[in-house]
XYZ file of C-alpha atoms in Angstrom:
142
model
C 94.641 42.746 124.978
C 94.962 39.015 125.594
C 92.186 36.869 127.105
C 93.854 36.524 130.522
C 94.195 40.298 130.875
C 90.557 40.822 129.886
C 89.424 38.231 132.418
C 91.660 39.783 135.107
C 90.247 43.271 134.489
C 86.616 42.108 134.473
C 87.007 40.095 137.666
C 88.886 42.925 139.409
C 86.150 45.441 138.605
C 83.302 43.106 139.583
C 85.044 42.056 142.814
C 84.636 45.611 144.095
C 80.868 45.029 144.002
C 80.364 41.461 145.184
C 81.934 38.967 147.570
C 81.612 36.031 145.153
C 83.687 37.900 142.580
C 86.307 38.619 145.260
C 86.634 34.895 145.836
C 86.844 34.220 142.098
C 89.480 36.951 141.755
C 91.499 35.424 144.609
C 91.254 31.973 143.012
C 92.235 33.362 139.606
C 95.283 35.096 141.070
C 96.290 31.952 142.952
C 95.978 29.798 139.817
C 98.024 32.222 137.719
C 100.600 32.827 140.450
C 100.373 36.550 141.106
C 99.537 38.712 144.119
C 97.416 41.708 143.163
C 94.551 42.720 145.441
C 91.189 43.602 143.900
C 91.226 47.050 145.533
C 94.588 48.112 144.046
C 94.144 51.340 142.045
C 94.635 50.195 138.447
C 93.612 52.182 135.361
C 91.999 50.985 132.141
C 93.661 48.564 129.706
C 96.036 47.077 132.284
C 97.773 44.066 130.718
C 99.670 41.210 132.306
C 101.701 39.095 129.903
C 102.909 35.483 130.166
C 100.505 34.444 132.908
C 101.986 36.948 135.366
C 103.833 34.238 137.278
C 105.592 35.745 140.271
C 104.086 39.223 139.854
C 103.465 41.063 143.130
C 101.883 44.527 143.331
C 101.409 46.268 146.686
C 97.768 47.359 147.123
C 98.860 50.976 147.767
C 100.483 51.231 144.342
C 98.730 53.507 141.851
C 98.790 52.329 138.235
C 97.572 54.505 135.357
C 95.916 53.625 132.058
C 97.493 51.474 129.329
C 100.171 49.921 131.535
C 101.612 46.522 130.624
C 103.531 44.270 133.012
C 105.595 41.144 132.307
C 106.233 38.164 134.605
C 108.232 38.159 137.857
C 107.679 41.845 138.571
C 107.557 43.316 142.079
C 106.041 46.755 142.648
C 105.812 47.959 146.228
C 107.109 49.639 149.368
C 110.705 49.684 150.584
C 109.793 48.060 153.896
C 107.556 45.242 154.988
C 104.480 47.297 155.864
C 101.712 47.674 153.293
C 101.054 51.132 154.711
C 104.395 52.495 153.486
C 104.475 54.724 150.418
C 104.432 52.879 147.114
C 105.178 53.720 143.487
C 102.882 55.680 141.211
C 103.006 54.430 137.634
C 101.611 56.929 135.166
C 99.849 56.200 131.843
C 101.330 54.286 128.885
C 104.181 52.570 130.725
C 105.688 49.248 129.630
C 107.306 47.162 132.365
C 109.569 44.295 131.299
C 110.189 40.977 133.096
C 112.093 40.449 136.362
C 111.778 44.043 137.550
C 111.639 45.593 141.027
C 110.013 49.017 141.367
C 110.344 49.966 145.012
C 109.515 52.959 147.213
C 107.814 56.331 147.032
C 108.675 57.019 143.386
C 106.911 58.005 140.177
C 107.340 56.282 136.834
C 106.634 58.992 134.255
C 104.131 58.514 131.462
C 105.168 56.912 128.158
C 108.218 55.219 129.699
C 109.750 51.772 129.269
C 111.411 49.808 132.074
C 113.919 47.292 130.675
C 114.235 43.672 131.766
C 115.870 43.056 135.124
C 115.840 46.698 136.239
C 115.758 47.709 139.890
C 113.997 51.078 140.004
C 114.393 53.045 143.253
C 114.328 56.627 141.911
C 111.812 58.639 139.887
C 111.731 57.989 136.140
C 111.061 61.035 133.945
C 108.338 60.844 131.268
C 109.338 59.460 127.844
C 112.318 57.534 129.241
C 113.829 54.112 128.745
C 115.502 52.860 131.925
C 117.490 49.705 132.619
C 120.084 48.319 134.997
C 120.637 47.734 138.686
C 120.151 50.375 139.916
C 118.069 51.584 136.986
C 119.242 54.630 135.066
C 117.922 56.461 132.029
C 119.568 55.052 128.917
C 117.486 56.848 126.325
C 114.777 59.449 125.878
C 111.749 58.643 123.735
C 111.032 62.302 123.002
C 111.764 63.309 119.429
């Protein structure tokens, strides 16, 4: 895990306990150019690559363990309200750059989302998806 991801994870966890860490977390996210709230449900070993510029994650999104995200990724609701249903990303998912994952959908565990994909439907476990709209192009099950 790179240094920025380690710092992000430490600050996010500490910001749940103390106001000063919340302010540091907000400053850190502003400096790096992403919008992820400290109270977003994110599992262990969450990684953000390439400084996370342009990455936006709705606070109602649920992200599992060992998930990696590249730059310019949007994960959130279909509408404008934060209260709308958001994606659930299961464990061991790799999310490429320039991706939109939108709506009340589930990204199955051990899946890969290819660069530039627009994901609006559920992704089965062990899948590689790509395209606009995203579709399964390969299964990772042997």
